[in-house]
Tab-separated table of C-alpha atoms in Angstrom:
chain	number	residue	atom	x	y	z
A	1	UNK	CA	-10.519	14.848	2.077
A	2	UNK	CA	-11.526	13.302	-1.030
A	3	UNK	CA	-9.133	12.324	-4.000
A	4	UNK	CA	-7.212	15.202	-5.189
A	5	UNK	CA	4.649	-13.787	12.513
A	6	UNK	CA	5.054	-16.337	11.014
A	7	UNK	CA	1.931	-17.769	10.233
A	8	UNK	CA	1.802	-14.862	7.137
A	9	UNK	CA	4.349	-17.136	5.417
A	10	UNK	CA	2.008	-20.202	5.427
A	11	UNK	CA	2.901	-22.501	2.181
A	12	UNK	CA	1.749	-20.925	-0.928
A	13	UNK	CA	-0.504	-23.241	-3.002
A	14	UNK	CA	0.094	-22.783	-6.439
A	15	UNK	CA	-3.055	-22.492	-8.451
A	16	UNK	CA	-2.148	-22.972	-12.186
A	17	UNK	CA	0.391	-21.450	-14.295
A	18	UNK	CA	-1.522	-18.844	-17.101
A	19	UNK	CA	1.434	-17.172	-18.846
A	20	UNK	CA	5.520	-18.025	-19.479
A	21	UNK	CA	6.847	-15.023	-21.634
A	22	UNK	CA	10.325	-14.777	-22.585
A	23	UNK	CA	12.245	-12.292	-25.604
A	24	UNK	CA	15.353	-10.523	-25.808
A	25	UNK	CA	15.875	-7.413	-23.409
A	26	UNK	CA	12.913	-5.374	-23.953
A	27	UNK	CA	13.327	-1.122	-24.369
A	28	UNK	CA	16.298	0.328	-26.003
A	29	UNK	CA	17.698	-2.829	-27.911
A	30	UNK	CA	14.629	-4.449	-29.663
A	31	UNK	CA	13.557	-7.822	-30.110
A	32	UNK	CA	11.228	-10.026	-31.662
A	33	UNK	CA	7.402	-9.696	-31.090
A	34	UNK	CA	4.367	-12.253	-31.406
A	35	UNK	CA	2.139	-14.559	-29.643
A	36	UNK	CA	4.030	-15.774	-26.732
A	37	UNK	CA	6.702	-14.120	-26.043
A	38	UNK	CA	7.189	-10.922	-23.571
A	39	UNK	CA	7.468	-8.352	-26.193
A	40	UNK	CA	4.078	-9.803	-27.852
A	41	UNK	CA	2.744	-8.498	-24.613
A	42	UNK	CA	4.319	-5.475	-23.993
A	43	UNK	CA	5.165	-1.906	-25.684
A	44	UNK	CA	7.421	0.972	-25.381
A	45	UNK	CA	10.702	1.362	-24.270
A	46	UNK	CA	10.651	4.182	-21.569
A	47	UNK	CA	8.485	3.165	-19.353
A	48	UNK	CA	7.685	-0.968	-20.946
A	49	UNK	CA	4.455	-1.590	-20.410
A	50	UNK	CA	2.583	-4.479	-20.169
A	51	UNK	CA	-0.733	-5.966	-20.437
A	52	UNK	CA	-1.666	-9.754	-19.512
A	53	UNK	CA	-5.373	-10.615	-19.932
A	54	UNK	CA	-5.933	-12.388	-16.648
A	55	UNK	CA	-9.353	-12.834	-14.048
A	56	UNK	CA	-8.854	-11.142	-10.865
A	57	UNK	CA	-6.889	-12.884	-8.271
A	58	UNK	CA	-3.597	-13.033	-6.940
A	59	UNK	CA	-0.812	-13.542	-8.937
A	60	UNK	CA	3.059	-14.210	-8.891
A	61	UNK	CA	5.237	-12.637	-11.279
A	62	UNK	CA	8.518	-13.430	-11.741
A	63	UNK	CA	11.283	-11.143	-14.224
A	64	UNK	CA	14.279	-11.139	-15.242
A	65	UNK	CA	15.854	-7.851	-16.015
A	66	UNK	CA	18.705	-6.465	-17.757
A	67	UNK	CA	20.838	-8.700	-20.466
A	68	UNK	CA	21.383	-5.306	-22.574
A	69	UNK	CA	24.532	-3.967	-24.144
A	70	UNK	CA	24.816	-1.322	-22.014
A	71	UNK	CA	23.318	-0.403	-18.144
A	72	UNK	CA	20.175	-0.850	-17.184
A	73	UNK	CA	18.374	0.232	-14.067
A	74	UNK	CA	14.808	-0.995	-13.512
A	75	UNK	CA	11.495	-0.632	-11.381
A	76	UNK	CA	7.788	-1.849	-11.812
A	77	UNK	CA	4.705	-0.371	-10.768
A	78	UNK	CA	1.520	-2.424	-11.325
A	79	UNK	CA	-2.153	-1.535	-11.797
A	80	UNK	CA	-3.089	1.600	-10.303
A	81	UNK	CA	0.215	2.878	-9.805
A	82	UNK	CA	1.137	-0.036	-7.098
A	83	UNK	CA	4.820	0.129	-6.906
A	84	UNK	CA	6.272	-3.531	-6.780
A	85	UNK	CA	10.079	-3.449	-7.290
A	86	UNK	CA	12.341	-0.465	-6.805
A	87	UNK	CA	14.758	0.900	-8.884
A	88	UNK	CA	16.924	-2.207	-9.462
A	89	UNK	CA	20.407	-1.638	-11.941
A	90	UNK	CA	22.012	-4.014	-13.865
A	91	UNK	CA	25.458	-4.122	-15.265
A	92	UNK	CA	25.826	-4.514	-19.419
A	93	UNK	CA	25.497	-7.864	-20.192
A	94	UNK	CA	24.148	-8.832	-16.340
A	95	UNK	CA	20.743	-10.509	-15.991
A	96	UNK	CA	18.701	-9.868	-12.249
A	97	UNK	CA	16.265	-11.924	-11.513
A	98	UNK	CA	13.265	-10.373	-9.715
A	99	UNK	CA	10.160	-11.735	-8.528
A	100	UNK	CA	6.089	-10.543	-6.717
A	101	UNK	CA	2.672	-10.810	-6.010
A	102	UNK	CA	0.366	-8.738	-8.037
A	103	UNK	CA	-3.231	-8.276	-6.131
A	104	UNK	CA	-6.109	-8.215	-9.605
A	105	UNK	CA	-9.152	-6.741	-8.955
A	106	UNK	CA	-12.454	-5.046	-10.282
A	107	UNK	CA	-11.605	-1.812	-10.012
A	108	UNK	CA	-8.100	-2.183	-9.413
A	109	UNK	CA	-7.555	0.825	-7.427
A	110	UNK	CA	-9.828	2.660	-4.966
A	111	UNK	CA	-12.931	0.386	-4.797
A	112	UNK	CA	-15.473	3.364	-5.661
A	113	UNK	CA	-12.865	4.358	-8.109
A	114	UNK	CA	-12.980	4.029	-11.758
A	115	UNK	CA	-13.349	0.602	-12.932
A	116	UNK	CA	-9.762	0.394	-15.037
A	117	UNK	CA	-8.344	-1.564	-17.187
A	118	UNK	CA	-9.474	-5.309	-16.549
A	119	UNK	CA	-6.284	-7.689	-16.154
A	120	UNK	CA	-2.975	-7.266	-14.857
A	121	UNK	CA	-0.873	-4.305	-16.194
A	122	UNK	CA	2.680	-3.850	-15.554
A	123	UNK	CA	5.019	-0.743	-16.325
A	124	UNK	CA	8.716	-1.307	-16.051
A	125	UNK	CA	10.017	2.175	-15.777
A	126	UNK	CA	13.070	3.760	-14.088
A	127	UNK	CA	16.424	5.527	-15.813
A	128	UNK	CA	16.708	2.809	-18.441
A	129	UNK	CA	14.145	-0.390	-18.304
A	130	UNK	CA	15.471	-3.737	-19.425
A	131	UNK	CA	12.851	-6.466	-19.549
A	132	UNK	CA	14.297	-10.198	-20.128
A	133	UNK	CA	11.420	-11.884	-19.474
A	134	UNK	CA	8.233	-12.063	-17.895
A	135	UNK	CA	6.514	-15.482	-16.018
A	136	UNK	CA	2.880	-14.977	-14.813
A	137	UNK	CA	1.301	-17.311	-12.277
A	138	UNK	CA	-1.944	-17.076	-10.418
A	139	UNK	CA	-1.249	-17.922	-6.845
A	140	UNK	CA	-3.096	-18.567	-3.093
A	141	UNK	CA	-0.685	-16.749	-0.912
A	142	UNK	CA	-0.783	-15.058	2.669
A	143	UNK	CA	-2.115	-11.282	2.394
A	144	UNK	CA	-1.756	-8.242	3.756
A	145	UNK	CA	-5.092	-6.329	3.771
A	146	UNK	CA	-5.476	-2.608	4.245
A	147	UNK	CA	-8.125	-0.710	5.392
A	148	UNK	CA	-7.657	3.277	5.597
A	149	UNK	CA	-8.563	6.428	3.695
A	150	UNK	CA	-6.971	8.671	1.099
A	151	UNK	CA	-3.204	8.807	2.670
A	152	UNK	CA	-3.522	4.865	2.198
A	153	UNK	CA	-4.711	4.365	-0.487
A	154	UNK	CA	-3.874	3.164	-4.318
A	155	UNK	CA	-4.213	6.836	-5.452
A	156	UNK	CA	-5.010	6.949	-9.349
A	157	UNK	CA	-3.653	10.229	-10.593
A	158	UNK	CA	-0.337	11.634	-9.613
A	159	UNK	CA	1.111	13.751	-7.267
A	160	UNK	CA	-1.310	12.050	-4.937
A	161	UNK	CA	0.293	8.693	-3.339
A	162	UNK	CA	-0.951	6.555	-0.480
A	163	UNK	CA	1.870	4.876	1.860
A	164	UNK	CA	-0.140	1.764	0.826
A	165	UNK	CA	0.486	2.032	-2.700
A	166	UNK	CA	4.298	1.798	-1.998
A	167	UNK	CA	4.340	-0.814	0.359
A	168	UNK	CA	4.430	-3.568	-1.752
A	169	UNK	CA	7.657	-2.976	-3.012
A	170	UNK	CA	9.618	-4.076	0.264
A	171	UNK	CA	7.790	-7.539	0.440
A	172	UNK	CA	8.952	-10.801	-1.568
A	173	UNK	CA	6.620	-12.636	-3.407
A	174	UNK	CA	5.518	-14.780	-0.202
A	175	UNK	CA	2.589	-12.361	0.762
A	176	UNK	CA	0.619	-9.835	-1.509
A	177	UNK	CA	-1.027	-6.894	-0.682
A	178	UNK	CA	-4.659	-6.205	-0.890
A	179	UNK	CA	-5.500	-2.156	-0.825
A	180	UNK	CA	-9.321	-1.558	0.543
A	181	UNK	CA	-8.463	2.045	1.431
A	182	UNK	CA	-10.509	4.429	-0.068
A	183	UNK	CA	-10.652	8.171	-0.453
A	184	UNK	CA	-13.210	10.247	1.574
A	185	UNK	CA	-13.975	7.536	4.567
A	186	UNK	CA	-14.200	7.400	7.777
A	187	UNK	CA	-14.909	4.561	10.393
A	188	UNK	CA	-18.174	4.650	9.774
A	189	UNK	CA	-18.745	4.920	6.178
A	190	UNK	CA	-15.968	2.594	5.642
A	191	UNK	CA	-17.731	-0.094	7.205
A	192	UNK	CA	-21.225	0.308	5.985
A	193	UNK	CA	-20.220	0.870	2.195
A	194	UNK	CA	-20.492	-2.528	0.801
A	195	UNK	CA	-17.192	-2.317	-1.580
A	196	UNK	CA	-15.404	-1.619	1.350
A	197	UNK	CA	-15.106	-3.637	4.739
A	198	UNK	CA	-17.874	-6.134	3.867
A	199	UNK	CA	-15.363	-6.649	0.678
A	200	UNK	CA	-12.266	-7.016	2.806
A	201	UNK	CA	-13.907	-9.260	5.284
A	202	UNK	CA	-14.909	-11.477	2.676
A	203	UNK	CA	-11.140	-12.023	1.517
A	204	UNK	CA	-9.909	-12.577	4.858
A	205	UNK	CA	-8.393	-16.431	5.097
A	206	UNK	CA	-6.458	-17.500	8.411
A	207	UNK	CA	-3.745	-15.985	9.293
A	208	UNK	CA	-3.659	-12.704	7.450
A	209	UNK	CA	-3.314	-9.067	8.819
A	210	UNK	CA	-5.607	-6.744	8.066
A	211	UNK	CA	-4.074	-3.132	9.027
A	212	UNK	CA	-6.815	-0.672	9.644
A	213	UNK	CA	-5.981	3.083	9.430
A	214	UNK	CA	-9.177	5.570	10.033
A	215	UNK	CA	-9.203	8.736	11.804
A	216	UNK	CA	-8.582	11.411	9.127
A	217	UNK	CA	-12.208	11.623	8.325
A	218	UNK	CA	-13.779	11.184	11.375
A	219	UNK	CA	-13.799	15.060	11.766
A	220	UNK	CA	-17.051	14.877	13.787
A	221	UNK	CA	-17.374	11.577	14.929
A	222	UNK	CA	-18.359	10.734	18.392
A	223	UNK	CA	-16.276	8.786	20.761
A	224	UNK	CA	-18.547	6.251	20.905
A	225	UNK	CA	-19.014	6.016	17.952
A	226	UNK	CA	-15.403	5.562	16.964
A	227	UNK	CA	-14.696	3.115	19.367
A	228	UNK	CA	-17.433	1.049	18.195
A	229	UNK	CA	-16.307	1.009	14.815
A	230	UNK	CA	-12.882	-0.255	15.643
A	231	UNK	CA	-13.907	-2.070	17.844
A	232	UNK	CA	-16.446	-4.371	15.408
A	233	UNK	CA	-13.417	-4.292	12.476
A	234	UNK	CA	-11.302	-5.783	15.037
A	235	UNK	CA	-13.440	-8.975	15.923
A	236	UNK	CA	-15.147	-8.990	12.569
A	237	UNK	CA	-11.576	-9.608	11.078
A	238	UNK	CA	-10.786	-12.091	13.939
A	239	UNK	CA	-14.286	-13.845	13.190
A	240	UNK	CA	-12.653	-14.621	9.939
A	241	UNK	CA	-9.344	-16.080	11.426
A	242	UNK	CA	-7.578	-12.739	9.986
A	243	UNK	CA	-5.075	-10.764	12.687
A	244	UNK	CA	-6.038	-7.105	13.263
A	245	UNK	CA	-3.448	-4.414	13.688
A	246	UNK	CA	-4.669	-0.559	14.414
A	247	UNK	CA	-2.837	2.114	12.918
A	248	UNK	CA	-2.914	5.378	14.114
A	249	UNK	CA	-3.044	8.319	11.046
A	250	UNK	CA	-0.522	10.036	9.804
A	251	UNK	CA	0.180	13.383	11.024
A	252	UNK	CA	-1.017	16.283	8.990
A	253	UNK	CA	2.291	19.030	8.606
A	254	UNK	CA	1.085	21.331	10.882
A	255	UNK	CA	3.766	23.364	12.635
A	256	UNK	CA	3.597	25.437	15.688
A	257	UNK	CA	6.068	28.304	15.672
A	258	UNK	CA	8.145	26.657	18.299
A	259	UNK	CA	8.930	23.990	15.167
A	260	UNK	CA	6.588	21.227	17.060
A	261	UNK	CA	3.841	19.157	15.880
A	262	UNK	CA	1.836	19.515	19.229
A	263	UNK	CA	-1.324	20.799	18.722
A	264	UNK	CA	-4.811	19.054	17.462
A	265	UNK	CA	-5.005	19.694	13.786
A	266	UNK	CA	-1.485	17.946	13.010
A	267	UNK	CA	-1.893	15.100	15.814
A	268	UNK	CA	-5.863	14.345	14.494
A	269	UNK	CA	-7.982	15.766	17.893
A	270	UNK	CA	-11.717	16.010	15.679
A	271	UNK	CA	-13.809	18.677	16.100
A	272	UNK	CA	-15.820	17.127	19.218
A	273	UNK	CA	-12.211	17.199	21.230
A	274	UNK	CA	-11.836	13.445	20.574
A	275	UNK	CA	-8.105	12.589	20.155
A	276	UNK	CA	-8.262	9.836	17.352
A	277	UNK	CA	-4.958	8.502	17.952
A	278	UNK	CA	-5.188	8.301	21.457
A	279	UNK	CA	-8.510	6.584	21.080
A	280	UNK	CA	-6.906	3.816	19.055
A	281	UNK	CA	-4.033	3.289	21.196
A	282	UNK	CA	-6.395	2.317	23.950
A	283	UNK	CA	-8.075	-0.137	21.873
A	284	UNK	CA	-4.740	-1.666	21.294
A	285	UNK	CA	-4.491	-2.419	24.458
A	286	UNK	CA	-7.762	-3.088	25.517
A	287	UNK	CA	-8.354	-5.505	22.949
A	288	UNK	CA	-4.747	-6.777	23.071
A	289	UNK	CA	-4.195	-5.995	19.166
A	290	UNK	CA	-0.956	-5.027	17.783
A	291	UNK	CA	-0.586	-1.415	17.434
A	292	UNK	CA	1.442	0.386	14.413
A	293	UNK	CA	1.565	4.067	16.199
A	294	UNK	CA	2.376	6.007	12.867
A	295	UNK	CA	0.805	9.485	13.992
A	296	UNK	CA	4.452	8.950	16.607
A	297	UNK	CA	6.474	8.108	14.099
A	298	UNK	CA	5.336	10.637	11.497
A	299	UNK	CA	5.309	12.790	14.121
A	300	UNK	CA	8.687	12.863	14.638
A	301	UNK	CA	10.060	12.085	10.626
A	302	UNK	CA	8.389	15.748	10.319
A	303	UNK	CA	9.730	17.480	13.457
A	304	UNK	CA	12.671	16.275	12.145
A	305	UNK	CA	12.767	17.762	8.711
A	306	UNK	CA	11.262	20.666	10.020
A	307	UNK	CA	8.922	23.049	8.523
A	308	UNK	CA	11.008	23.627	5.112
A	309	UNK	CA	12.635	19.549	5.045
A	310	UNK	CA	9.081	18.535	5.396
A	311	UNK	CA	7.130	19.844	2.681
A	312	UNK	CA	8.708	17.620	0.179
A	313	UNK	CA	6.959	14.671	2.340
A	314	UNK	CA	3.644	16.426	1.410
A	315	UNK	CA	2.156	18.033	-1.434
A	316	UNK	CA	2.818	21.180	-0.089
A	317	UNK	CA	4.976	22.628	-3.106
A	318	UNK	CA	2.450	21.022	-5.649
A	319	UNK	CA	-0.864	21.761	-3.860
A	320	UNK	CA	-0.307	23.432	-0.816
A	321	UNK	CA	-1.725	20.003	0.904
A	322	UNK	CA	-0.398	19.271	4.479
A	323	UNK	CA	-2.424	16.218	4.738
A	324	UNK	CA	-1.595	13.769	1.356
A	325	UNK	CA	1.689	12.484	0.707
A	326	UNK	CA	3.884	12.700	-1.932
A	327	UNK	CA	5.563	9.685	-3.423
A	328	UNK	CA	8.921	10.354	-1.093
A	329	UNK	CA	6.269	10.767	1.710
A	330	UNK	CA	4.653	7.683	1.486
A	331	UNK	CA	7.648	5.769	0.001
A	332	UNK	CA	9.181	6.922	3.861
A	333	UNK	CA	5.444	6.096	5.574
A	334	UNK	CA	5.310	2.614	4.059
A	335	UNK	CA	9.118	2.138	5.223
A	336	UNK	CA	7.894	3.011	8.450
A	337	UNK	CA	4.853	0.494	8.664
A	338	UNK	CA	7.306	-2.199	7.715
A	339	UNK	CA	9.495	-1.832	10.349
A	340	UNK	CA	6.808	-1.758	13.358
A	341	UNK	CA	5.718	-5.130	11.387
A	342	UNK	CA	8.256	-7.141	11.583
A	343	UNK	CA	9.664	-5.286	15.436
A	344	UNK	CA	5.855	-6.679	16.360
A	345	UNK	CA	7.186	-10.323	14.457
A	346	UNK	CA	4.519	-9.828	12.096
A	347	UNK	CA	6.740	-11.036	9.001
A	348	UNK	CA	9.194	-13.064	8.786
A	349	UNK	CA	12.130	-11.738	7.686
A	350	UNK	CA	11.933	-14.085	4.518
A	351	UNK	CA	8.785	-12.015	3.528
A	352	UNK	CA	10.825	-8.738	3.095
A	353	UNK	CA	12.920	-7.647	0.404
């Protein structure tokens, strides 16, 4: 399957400020350009993009769009196609101030991915982009860290999105996310590859969640085996004074003809007759760790739709892929993972946009 609480809101310590930009709306109506100011860093007009020279580490960035003669309506993506702000309008004249965490790493999308481009890049796209300014700060603040495969990962080329790519868009800038998930892995090569967990675990400071969602590549993995995995992610992350939470996989779109979703290939029973899902829910609770149970609620977002609604969740139309999401499917999946979050009181409301 390769390519195609409370305590989270913990004071954010401020590490030093690298970059105030500021120039007239940026896209259709112009603007001066030059060393320090916004459009000295930035091109285009549909999509704006951005480029700020910057080490890897967290940062804050804050905007403020609109401030054109006419409508605007605005959303940023950063890096590898992370989406940080959704569409957001403006009225003519109206300013909207917007702010985020930005998560800069080496490579910046899947960590056996291609390296990228180093520094933070921002694209302010939507229906009409209006960029006031930009403010760039790097930052020490609460993370989310994910650990998962191809459906959660920062996916590099398009159609292909992982519901961890979009989940960053629904949080403020009080926590950032941190994307591990990698194409092609499974519980066991996820934790032996040394860009991977060992990586993760490294980051891990007290009090942040680390969300771990493998199953769809353990096609032949033993029981055992797969318990043991999870099992050594979950007190390897609480070693580290990081919170665990297992997340079962997304369902593939796999219909019987009764319209249902129950049989093995769409509710992830491997080929040894182990029922992944099932497996993790009883880690859940035998390790008392939080439990996001996404194969239900996928499960029944598909059944749902049903077997026409659904495709557009997939890349059935594009690829004829029942398995990878498209960016309404994981824009929906991320959604999804929010709300079991903060129903487990995981985040503060205050952390969500």
């Amino acid at each position: 399957m390769r390519r195609a609480g409370t305590a989270l809101l913990a004071t954010c310590a401020a590490f030093a400020a690298l970059t105030t930009l500021a120039a007239p709306p940026a896209g259709a109506h112009g603007g001066r350009s030059g060393e320090g100011d916004g459009l000295g860093h930035c091109t285009g007009t549909v999509p704006v993009v951005c480029h700020f020279d910057v080490a890897p580490g967290t940062y804050r960035v804050r905007v403020l769009l609109g401030g054109g003669s006419v409508p605007g309506s605005t959303s940023v993506t950063a890096e590898s196609r992370r989406a940080m702000l959704a569409e957001t309008p403006n009225a003519a004249g109206e300013t909207v101030r917007r702010s985020f965490t930005v998560d800069v790493r080496d490579p910046e999308g899947e960590p056996t991915g291609a390296t990228g481009t180093p520094g933070l890049d921002l694209t302010f796209g939507g229906a009409a982009p209006q960029l006031a300014s930009v403010h760039v700060e790097r930052v020490r603040t609460p993370q989310i860290l994910l650990a998962g495969d191809s459906t959660v990962c920062d996916q590099a080329a398009e159609p292909y999105t992982g519901w961890g790519q979009r989940l960053p868009q629904y949080l403020t800038d009080r926590v950032s996310v941190a994307n591990y998930a990698d194409s092609g892995e499974g519980s066991q090569s996820f934790r032996d590859n040394p860009a991977l967990f060992p990586a993760l675990r490294a980051r891990i400071r007290h009090g942040d969640l680390v969300l771990v969602q493998l199953a769809h590549n353990d096609k032949q993995t033993e029981r055992e085996t797969y318990r043991a995995n999870l099992t050594a992610m979950i007190e390897e992350v609480r070693a580290e004074g990081g919170r665990p939470v297992l997340v079962t996989p997304i369902v593939r779109r796999w219909f019987n003809t009764d319209g249902t979703l129950d049989n093995g290939t769409a509710l992830l029973v491997n080929g040894l007759g182990v029922d992944l899902p099932a497996e993790m829910r009883a880690l859940a609770a035998e390790h008392d760790t939080p439990l996001v149970d996404l194969t239900a609620l996928t499960k029944a977002r598909v059944e749902e739709l049903g077997p026409e609604g659904s495709k557009a969740l997939y890349l059935y139309d594009e690829k004829r892929d029942n398995t990878h999401t498209s960016v309404r499917g994981a824009t929906e999946y991320a959604a999804l993972v929010l709300a079991e979050l903060r129903g487990l009181g995981l985040l503060a409301p205050r952390a969500v946009r």
